[in-house]
Every structure is written in C-alpha cells, then in structure tokens.
Amino acid sequence: MLGKLIKKVISDRIQFYVVANNFIHYSQLGSLKFKFTMDVGITLTHFICMGWVKNMSTSTLTFDISQFFPSFNHCLLSLILKKVGLDLLVVQFFSSYRSTQYVWNCFSSYFVDVNVRVGQGSALSPILLALYLALFLHILEKCLINLNLQISLLSFVDSGLLITQSKSFKSSNVRLFYSYNIALNLLTKFGLQVKYSKTKVFHFSKLRGVFNLSSLDLTPLDGPSSSPKDS
C-alpha cells in the first residue's frame, strides 16, 4: 500500500513538472490528467468540419504500438528524464529500476539485474508512456515539417493518428504513406513496433452518394493493403 502511494505521488509530481515546462507534446491526449481520450474525437471532428469549410476532405491513418511497456528502452527513458531536468535522485531511481541489492545485517550484495518492467497498470505507467512518446512525437513532427509533408498528429495512450486534408484522395494517400514510413522507422529506433493488423485508413468527405476511394497499399512497409473506410 505504501509503495503504491509513493508511486502515485512520484507520478503526479513528474507530470506537474513536465507539463509546466512544456515537455509534453501538444498532440498527446489521454492517459494524462485533464486530457481524455474523448478529446481525440472532439479534435478530429474539428479537423473534419474545418476541412469541409475549405472544400477539402480529411484523411486519417491510425496505428497502435505493440507491447509498449515490455518493449521500451529503460536506458533511453533515463536519458529522457535527465533531459527533462528532473532531480538527479529521480533519474537515478528510474535508472536502477531494473536492478536490486540484497542487504542482511551488515552484509550488502552487489547490484544484480532483475527482469522487472513498468507494468501497464502501474501508477507510473501513464506519465512514463507520455514522456517516452513525447520525444518521438517532437522528432516526428520536425521530420514532417522538414519534408514539407502537411500532416497533423494526434496521440492517445499508445496509439497514433496521422491526419491530412486535400481535395484529392490520391494526394492524401501519398502524404499518409510517406509520413507512416517515417513514423515506422522512428519507432524502430525507439525499440517499438506497430500492430500492423490494426493499421486503418479513414476518409471523411462531404460528398454525397457513391464515390471511388483510393486504396492505400502499405505492403512495402510490412503492413496491410488497406482499403479505406468511408465516412
């Protein structure tokens, strides 16, 4: 009970600090205080309606990260916490999270590695996930801007959403393909993988009646040949 309370206090204090210092990416919704998964629907609806005002359709590609907590790199996490500017004692705490020492009376053993990871249901898991993905999102956004790919980002828990607007579905598919490729390569460098079976493409158009939707072939990226869902 005491350990859970301490984790909760650490989690709240870290979140307060990183939010106050604008380290969390603005597109991260869900898993954080005062940011809910419902906000994703509200934000996406705003994108769609604003696109329709400009006579443009909105296209999205959604992807899920597979086994986030068993996969993420603890060494990289320690570097992120250090970059954030947290107290050295906090950084050392997480750096030694996967090692332990046995003490008996006056005897102290060497530190040994243990196969312990941050559990998905831990009080620390939401803020650690947000911090780990914040760096990924900042780098991804910079890459997309440098390549002049007009893509907006949304992130909720361990899922991501790539959003683009265009008058041509073909043009939207090109942007989504290249941005998804960049995201996959970057996630691999972070030690993470995508659940390819859950990668989906959606088109939101104001057109009425039946119209042809361009499919997005993701097989070159080890993904599915995605038939878009119309809405």
PDB file of C-alpha atoms in Angstrom:
ATOM      1  CA  MET A   1       0.000   0.000   0.000  1.00  0.00           C
ATOM      2  CA  LEU A   2       2.786   2.430   0.939  1.00  0.00           C
ATOM      3  CA  GLY A   3       4.669   1.607  -2.266  1.00  0.00           C
ATOM      4  CA  LYS A   4       1.593   2.355  -4.398  1.00  0.00           C
ATOM      5  CA  LEU A   5       1.089   5.687  -2.648  1.00  0.00           C
ATOM      6  CA  ILE A   6       4.725   6.661  -3.237  1.00  0.00           C
ATOM      7  CA  LYS A   7       4.411   5.766  -6.942  1.00  0.00           C
ATOM      8  CA  LYS A   8       1.254   7.888  -7.187  1.00  0.00           C
ATOM      9  CA  VAL A   9       2.992  10.884  -5.596  1.00  0.00           C
ATOM     10  CA  ILE A  10       6.017  10.499  -7.898  1.00  0.00           C
ATOM     11  CA  SER A  11       3.746  10.223 -10.942  1.00  0.00           C
ATOM     12  CA  ASP A  12       1.751  13.360 -10.047  1.00  0.00           C
ATOM     13  CA  ARG A  13       4.853  15.420  -9.292  1.00  0.00           C
ATOM     14  CA  ILE A  14       6.601  14.402 -12.525  1.00  0.00           C
ATOM     15  CA  GLN A  15       3.520  15.197 -14.591  1.00  0.00           C
ATOM     16  CA  PHE A  16       3.135  18.610 -12.943  1.00  0.00           C
ATOM     17  CA  TYR A  17       6.790  19.401 -13.664  1.00  0.00           C
ATOM     18  CA  VAL A  18       6.903  18.285 -17.314  1.00  0.00           C
ATOM     19  CA  VAL A  19       3.578  19.943 -18.208  1.00  0.00           C
ATOM     20  CA  ALA A  20       4.695  23.197 -16.568  1.00  0.00           C
ATOM     21  CA  ASN A  21       7.862  23.085 -18.686  1.00  0.00           C
ATOM     22  CA  ASN A  22       6.007  22.274 -21.952  1.00  0.00           C
ATOM     23  CA  PHE A  23       7.800  18.981 -22.492  1.00  0.00           C
ATOM     24  CA  ILE A  24       4.651  17.004 -23.294  1.00  0.00           C
ATOM     25  CA  HIS A  25       3.758  17.279 -26.986  1.00  0.00           C
ATOM     26  CA  TYR A  26       0.587  19.285 -27.625  1.00  0.00           C
ATOM     27  CA  SER A  27      -0.938  16.409 -29.626  1.00  0.00           C
ATOM     28  CA  GLN A  28      -0.807  13.949 -26.698  1.00  0.00           C
ATOM     29  CA  LEU A  29      -4.274  13.230 -25.359  1.00  0.00           C
ATOM     30  CA  GLY A  30      -5.433  10.557 -22.944  1.00  0.00           C
ATOM     31  CA  SER A  31      -3.537   8.878 -20.064  1.00  0.00           C
ATOM     32  CA  LEU A  32      -2.721  12.308 -18.589  1.00  0.00           C
ATOM     33  CA  LYS A  33      -4.584  14.452 -16.088  1.00  0.00           C
ATOM     34  CA  PHE A  34      -7.178  16.746 -17.671  1.00  0.00           C
ATOM     35  CA  LYS A  35      -6.550  15.107 -21.063  1.00  0.00           C
ATOM     36  CA  PHE A  36      -9.055  12.449 -22.017  1.00  0.00           C
ATOM     37  CA  THR A  37      -9.471  10.016 -24.885  1.00  0.00           C
ATOM     38  CA  MET A  38     -12.778  11.776 -25.630  1.00  0.00           C
ATOM     39  CA  ASP A  39     -10.736  14.857 -26.551  1.00  0.00           C
ATOM     40  CA  VAL A  40      -9.422  12.930 -29.571  1.00  0.00           C
ATOM     41  CA  GLY A  41     -12.937  12.676 -31.006  1.00  0.00           C
ATOM     42  CA  ILE A  42     -13.574  16.363 -30.392  1.00  0.00           C
ATOM     43  CA  THR A  43     -10.291  17.382 -32.032  1.00  0.00           C
ATOM     44  CA  LEU A  44     -10.813  15.091 -35.022  1.00  0.00           C
ATOM     45  CA  THR A  45     -14.350  16.413 -35.505  1.00  0.00           C
ATOM     46  CA  HIS A  46     -12.949  19.946 -35.538  1.00  0.00           C
ATOM     47  CA  PHE A  47     -10.387  18.953 -38.208  1.00  0.00           C
ATOM     48  CA  ILE A  48     -13.099  17.381 -40.376  1.00  0.00           C
ATOM     49  CA  CYS A  49     -15.515  20.327 -40.132  1.00  0.00           C
ATOM     50  CA  MET A  50     -12.778  22.894 -40.813  1.00  0.00           C
ATOM     51  CA  GLY A  51     -11.730  20.873 -43.862  1.00  0.00           C
ATOM     52  CA  TRP A  52     -15.280  20.845 -45.195  1.00  0.00           C
ATOM     53  CA  VAL A  53     -15.431  24.635 -44.824  1.00  0.00           C
ATOM     54  CA  LYS A  54     -12.379  24.764 -47.147  1.00  0.00           C
ATOM     55  CA  ASN A  55     -13.991  22.204 -49.532  1.00  0.00           C
ATOM     56  CA  MET A  56     -11.383  19.606 -48.594  1.00  0.00           C
ATOM     57  CA  SER A  57     -11.765  16.043 -47.368  1.00  0.00           C
ATOM     58  CA  THR A  58      -9.940  14.759 -44.287  1.00  0.00           C
ATOM     59  CA  SER A  59      -7.975  11.507 -44.455  1.00  0.00           C
ATOM     60  CA  THR A  60      -6.538   9.715 -41.430  1.00  0.00           C
ATOM     61  CA  LEU A  61      -4.272   6.758 -40.745  1.00  0.00           C
ATOM     62  CA  THR A  62      -4.409   5.155 -37.301  1.00  0.00           C
ATOM     63  CA  PHE A  63      -1.817   2.795 -35.821  1.00  0.00           C
ATOM     64  CA  ASP A  64      -1.257   1.049 -32.493  1.00  0.00           C
ATOM     65  CA  ILE A  65       2.069   0.365 -30.789  1.00  0.00           C
ATOM     66  CA  SER A  66       2.530  -3.294 -29.897  1.00  0.00           C
ATOM     67  CA  GLN A  67       3.560  -4.290 -26.343  1.00  0.00           C
ATOM     68  CA  PHE A  68       4.747  -0.819 -25.385  1.00  0.00           C
ATOM     69  CA  PHE A  69       5.777  -1.420 -21.767  1.00  0.00           C
ATOM     70  CA  PRO A  70       7.673  -4.696 -22.315  1.00  0.00           C
ATOM     71  CA  SER A  71       9.475  -3.127 -25.299  1.00  0.00           C
ATOM     72  CA  PHE A  72      10.583   0.380 -24.371  1.00  0.00           C
ATOM     73  CA  ASN A  73      14.242   1.079 -23.639  1.00  0.00           C
ATOM     74  CA  HIS A  74      14.930   1.874 -19.965  1.00  0.00           C
ATOM     75  CA  CYS A  75      18.290   3.477 -20.800  1.00  0.00           C
ATOM     76  CA  LEU A  76      16.619   5.855 -23.230  1.00  0.00           C
ATOM     77  CA  LEU A  77      13.956   6.599 -20.620  1.00  0.00           C
ATOM     78  CA  SER A  78      16.663   7.619 -18.146  1.00  0.00           C
ATOM     79  CA  LEU A  79      18.172   9.958 -20.748  1.00  0.00           C
ATOM     80  CA  ILE A  80      14.737  11.484 -21.400  1.00  0.00           C
ATOM     81  CA  LEU A  81      14.173  12.069 -17.675  1.00  0.00           C
ATOM     82  CA  LYS A  82      17.595  13.705 -17.464  1.00  0.00           C
ATOM     83  CA  LYS A  83      16.814  15.881 -20.494  1.00  0.00           C
ATOM     84  CA  VAL A  84      13.552  16.976 -18.882  1.00  0.00           C
ATOM     85  CA  GLY A  85      15.574  18.377 -15.988  1.00  0.00           C
ATOM     86  CA  LEU A  86      14.244  16.237 -13.165  1.00  0.00           C
ATOM     87  CA  ASP A  87      16.173  15.949  -9.916  1.00  0.00           C
ATOM     88  CA  LEU A  88      19.176  13.613 -10.148  1.00  0.00           C
ATOM     89  CA  LEU A  89      17.713  11.371  -7.436  1.00  0.00           C
ATOM     90  CA  VAL A  90      14.605  10.791  -9.556  1.00  0.00           C
ATOM     91  CA  VAL A  91      16.724   9.939 -12.599  1.00  0.00           C
ATOM     92  CA  GLN A  92      18.833   7.543 -10.519  1.00  0.00           C
ATOM     93  CA  PHE A  93      15.677   5.896  -9.179  1.00  0.00           C
ATOM     94  CA  PHE A  94      14.479   5.022 -12.666  1.00  0.00           C
ATOM     95  CA  SER A  95      17.989   4.130 -13.842  1.00  0.00           C
ATOM     96  CA  SER A  96      18.194   1.472 -11.127  1.00  0.00           C
ATOM     97  CA  TYR A  97      14.602   0.314 -11.660  1.00  0.00           C
ATOM     98  CA  ARG A  98      15.760  -2.987 -13.167  1.00  0.00           C
ATOM     99  CA  SER A  99      18.447  -3.786 -10.613  1.00  0.00           C
ATOM    100  CA  THR A 100      18.321  -4.736  -6.957  1.00  0.00           C
ATOM    101  CA  GLN A 101      20.592  -5.224  -3.966  1.00  0.00           C
ATOM    102  CA  TYR A 102      20.180  -7.580  -1.030  1.00  0.00           C
ATOM    103  CA  VAL A 103      21.005  -6.326   2.468  1.00  0.00           C
ATOM    104  CA  TRP A 104      21.214  -8.578   5.558  1.00  0.00           C
ATOM    105  CA  ASN A 105      22.503  -7.026   8.782  1.00  0.00           C
ATOM    106  CA  CYS A 106      25.944  -5.664   7.842  1.00  0.00           C
ATOM    107  CA  PHE A 107      26.137  -7.569   4.553  1.00  0.00           C
ATOM    108  CA  SER A 108      25.310  -5.855   1.244  1.00  0.00           C
ATOM    109  CA  SER A 109      25.370  -7.711  -2.053  1.00  0.00           C
ATOM    110  CA  TYR A 110      26.362  -6.353  -5.424  1.00  0.00           C
ATOM    111  CA  PHE A 111      23.626  -4.853  -7.571  1.00  0.00           C
ATOM    112  CA  VAL A 112      22.139  -7.508  -9.843  1.00  0.00           C
ATOM    113  CA  ASP A 113      19.848  -7.169 -12.826  1.00  0.00           C
ATOM    114  CA  VAL A 114      16.249  -8.315 -12.443  1.00  0.00           C
ATOM    115  CA  ASN A 115      13.619  -8.905 -15.091  1.00  0.00           C
ATOM    116  CA  VAL A 116      11.246  -6.221 -13.839  1.00  0.00           C
ATOM    117  CA  ARG A 117       9.463  -3.765 -16.115  1.00  0.00           C
ATOM    118  CA  VAL A 118       6.966  -0.985 -15.578  1.00  0.00           C
ATOM    119  CA  GLY A 119       3.569  -2.659 -15.535  1.00  0.00           C
ATOM    120  CA  GLN A 120       0.770  -1.303 -17.669  1.00  0.00           C
ATOM    121  CA  GLY A 121      -1.424  -0.862 -14.600  1.00  0.00           C
ATOM    122  CA  SER A 122       1.240   0.912 -12.544  1.00  0.00           C
ATOM    123  CA  ALA A 123       0.608   4.440 -11.292  1.00  0.00           C
ATOM    124  CA  LEU A 124       3.823   5.439 -13.066  1.00  0.00           C
ATOM    125  CA  SER A 125       2.883   3.961 -16.445  1.00  0.00           C
ATOM    126  CA  PRO A 126       0.799   6.888 -17.859  1.00  0.00           C
ATOM    127  CA  ILE A 127       3.433   9.574 -17.321  1.00  0.00           C
ATOM    128  CA  LEU A 128       6.329   7.337 -18.401  1.00  0.00           C
ATOM    129  CA  LEU A 129       4.467   6.437 -21.600  1.00  0.00           C
ATOM    130  CA  ALA A 130       3.735  10.115 -22.260  1.00  0.00           C
ATOM    131  CA  LEU A 131       7.364  11.138 -21.698  1.00  0.00           C
ATOM    132  CA  TYR A 132       8.737   8.360 -23.899  1.00  0.00           C
ATOM    133  CA  LEU A 133       6.365   9.171 -26.754  1.00  0.00           C
ATOM    134  CA  ALA A 134       6.771  12.943 -26.349  1.00  0.00           C
ATOM    135  CA  LEU A 135      10.317  12.717 -27.686  1.00  0.00           C
ATOM    136  CA  PHE A 136       9.141  10.513 -30.562  1.00  0.00           C
ATOM    137  CA  LEU A 137       6.386  12.989 -31.482  1.00  0.00           C
ATOM    138  CA  HIS A 138       8.678  16.029 -31.335  1.00  0.00           C
ATOM    139  CA  ILE A 139      11.187  14.341 -33.669  1.00  0.00           C
ATOM    140  CA  LEU A 140       8.457  13.041 -35.999  1.00  0.00           C
ATOM    141  CA  GLU A 141       6.856  16.480 -36.273  1.00  0.00           C
ATOM    142  CA  LYS A 142      10.211  18.066 -37.119  1.00  0.00           C
ATOM    143  CA  CYS A 143      10.869  15.449 -39.830  1.00  0.00           C
ATOM    144  CA  LEU A 144       7.451  16.024 -41.408  1.00  0.00           C
ATOM    145  CA  ILE A 145       7.958  19.799 -41.412  1.00  0.00           C
ATOM    146  CA  ASN A 146      11.428  19.481 -42.971  1.00  0.00           C
ATOM    147  CA  LEU A 147       9.972  17.286 -45.738  1.00  0.00           C
ATOM    148  CA  ASN A 148       7.041  19.672 -46.226  1.00  0.00           C
ATOM    149  CA  LEU A 149       4.513  16.911 -45.547  1.00  0.00           C
ATOM    150  CA  GLN A 150       1.267  18.554 -44.468  1.00  0.00           C
ATOM    151  CA  ILE A 151       0.410  16.109 -41.694  1.00  0.00           C
ATOM    152  CA  SER A 152      -1.137  16.774 -38.285  1.00  0.00           C
ATOM    153  CA  LEU A 153      -0.547  14.436 -35.337  1.00  0.00           C
ATOM    154  CA  LEU A 154      -2.746  13.102 -32.566  1.00  0.00           C
ATOM    155  CA  SER A 155      -1.625  10.645 -29.909  1.00  0.00           C
ATOM    156  CA  PHE A 156      -3.801   8.884 -27.357  1.00  0.00           C
ATOM    157  CA  VAL A 157      -2.202   6.427 -24.925  1.00  0.00           C
ATOM    158  CA  ASP A 158      -0.157   4.045 -27.154  1.00  0.00           C
ATOM    159  CA  SER A 159      -1.983   4.831 -30.417  1.00  0.00           C
ATOM    160  CA  GLY A 160      -1.216   7.414 -33.071  1.00  0.00           C
ATOM    161  CA  LEU A 161      -3.232   9.264 -35.682  1.00  0.00           C
ATOM    162  CA  LEU A 162      -1.871  10.901 -38.853  1.00  0.00           C
ATOM    163  CA  ILE A 163      -4.236  13.480 -40.342  1.00  0.00           C
ATOM    164  CA  THR A 164      -4.101  15.261 -43.686  1.00  0.00           C
ATOM    165  CA  GLN A 165      -6.536  17.331 -45.748  1.00  0.00           C
ATOM    166  CA  SER A 166      -6.737  17.606 -49.512  1.00  0.00           C
ATOM    167  CA  LYS A 167      -9.168  17.866 -52.416  1.00  0.00           C
ATOM    168  CA  SER A 168      -7.667  14.670 -53.839  1.00  0.00           C
ATOM    169  CA  PHE A 169      -7.680  11.275 -52.072  1.00  0.00           C
ATOM    170  CA  LYS A 170      -4.653  10.281 -54.147  1.00  0.00           C
ATOM    171  CA  SER A 171      -2.681  13.224 -52.797  1.00  0.00           C
ATOM    172  CA  SER A 172      -3.768  12.367 -49.235  1.00  0.00           C
ATOM    173  CA  ASN A 173      -2.647   8.754 -49.656  1.00  0.00           C
ATOM    174  CA  VAL A 174       0.805   9.852 -50.799  1.00  0.00           C
ATOM    175  CA  ARG A 175       1.237  12.026 -47.715  1.00  0.00           C
ATOM    176  CA  LEU A 176      -0.036   9.291 -45.402  1.00  0.00           C
ATOM    177  CA  PHE A 177       2.242   6.672 -46.969  1.00  0.00           C
ATOM    178  CA  TYR A 178       5.426   8.709 -46.575  1.00  0.00           C
ATOM    179  CA  SER A 179       4.577  10.002 -43.103  1.00  0.00           C
ATOM    180  CA  TYR A 180       3.689   6.480 -41.931  1.00  0.00           C
ATOM    181  CA  ASN A 181       7.005   5.224 -43.307  1.00  0.00           C
ATOM    182  CA  ILE A 182       8.869   7.893 -41.340  1.00  0.00           C
ATOM    183  CA  ALA A 183       6.906   7.068 -38.175  1.00  0.00           C
ATOM    184  CA  LEU A 184       7.682   3.338 -38.512  1.00  0.00           C
ATOM    185  CA  ASN A 185      11.404   3.918 -38.965  1.00  0.00           C
ATOM    186  CA  LEU A 186      11.478   6.262 -35.999  1.00  0.00           C
ATOM    187  CA  LEU A 187       9.530   3.864 -33.779  1.00  0.00           C
ATOM    188  CA  THR A 188      12.003   1.100 -34.644  1.00  0.00           C
ATOM    189  CA  LYS A 189      14.845   3.301 -33.426  1.00  0.00           C
ATOM    190  CA  PHE A 190      12.911   3.762 -30.189  1.00  0.00           C
ATOM    191  CA  GLY A 191      12.667  -0.024 -29.823  1.00  0.00           C
ATOM    192  CA  LEU A 192       8.932  -0.106 -30.575  1.00  0.00           C
ATOM    193  CA  GLN A 193       6.793  -1.892 -33.151  1.00  0.00           C
ATOM    194  CA  VAL A 194       3.384  -1.324 -34.687  1.00  0.00           C
ATOM    195  CA  LYS A 195       0.449  -3.759 -34.697  1.00  0.00           C
ATOM    196  CA  TYR A 196       0.149  -3.896 -38.484  1.00  0.00           C
ATOM    197  CA  SER A 197      -3.232  -5.619 -38.396  1.00  0.00           C
ATOM    198  CA  LYS A 198      -4.723  -2.609 -36.595  1.00  0.00           C
ATOM    199  CA  THR A 199      -3.455  -0.002 -39.053  1.00  0.00           C
ATOM    200  CA  LYS A 200      -6.514   1.583 -40.668  1.00  0.00           C
ATOM    201  CA  VAL A 201      -7.222   4.363 -43.152  1.00  0.00           C
ATOM    202  CA  PHE A 202     -10.359   6.524 -42.994  1.00  0.00           C
ATOM    203  CA  HIS A 203     -11.643   9.184 -45.400  1.00  0.00           C
ATOM    204  CA  PHE A 204     -14.129  11.826 -44.268  1.00  0.00           C
ATOM    205  CA  SER A 205     -15.751  13.505 -47.259  1.00  0.00           C
ATOM    206  CA  LYS A 206     -18.666  15.883 -47.630  1.00  0.00           C
ATOM    207  CA  LEU A 207     -19.553  14.318 -50.986  1.00  0.00           C
ATOM    208  CA  ARG A 208     -22.905  12.593 -51.125  1.00  0.00           C
ATOM    209  CA  GLY A 209     -23.634   9.310 -52.842  1.00  0.00           C
ATOM    210  CA  VAL A 210     -21.154   6.693 -54.051  1.00  0.00           C
ATOM    211  CA  PHE A 211     -17.639   7.781 -54.938  1.00  0.00           C
ATOM    212  CA  ASN A 212     -14.366   5.954 -55.590  1.00  0.00           C
ATOM    213  CA  LEU A 213     -11.928   5.712 -52.705  1.00  0.00           C
ATOM    214  CA  SER A 214      -8.250   5.191 -53.446  1.00  0.00           C
ATOM    215  CA  SER A 215      -6.794   2.245 -51.519  1.00  0.00           C
ATOM    216  CA  LEU A 216      -3.529   2.709 -49.647  1.00  0.00           C
ATOM    217  CA  ASP A 217      -1.084  -0.141 -50.210  1.00  0.00           C
ATOM    218  CA  LEU A 218       1.106  -0.486 -47.110  1.00  0.00           C
ATOM    219  CA  THR A 219       2.616  -3.877 -48.019  1.00  0.00           C
ATOM    220  CA  PRO A 220       6.015  -2.290 -48.847  1.00  0.00           C
ATOM    221  CA  LEU A 221       6.101  -1.259 -45.163  1.00  0.00           C
ATOM    222  CA  ASP A 222       5.154  -4.773 -43.961  1.00  0.00           C
ATOM    223  CA  GLY A 223       1.647  -3.513 -43.381  1.00  0.00           C
ATOM    224  CA  PRO A 224      -1.708  -4.497 -44.893  1.00  0.00           C
ATOM    225  CA  SER A 225      -3.133  -3.379 -48.189  1.00  0.00           C
ATOM    226  CA  SER A 226      -5.585  -1.057 -46.521  1.00  0.00           C
ATOM    227  CA  SER A 227      -8.979  -0.498 -48.063  1.00  0.00           C
ATOM    228  CA  PRO A 228     -10.111   2.894 -46.746  1.00  0.00           C
ATOM    229  CA  LYS A 229     -13.175   3.203 -44.583  1.00  0.00           C
ATOM    230  CA  ASP A 230     -15.517   5.911 -45.822  1.00  0.00           C
ATOM    231  CA  SER A 231     -17.466   8.154 -43.509  1.00  0.00           C
TER     232      SER A 231
END
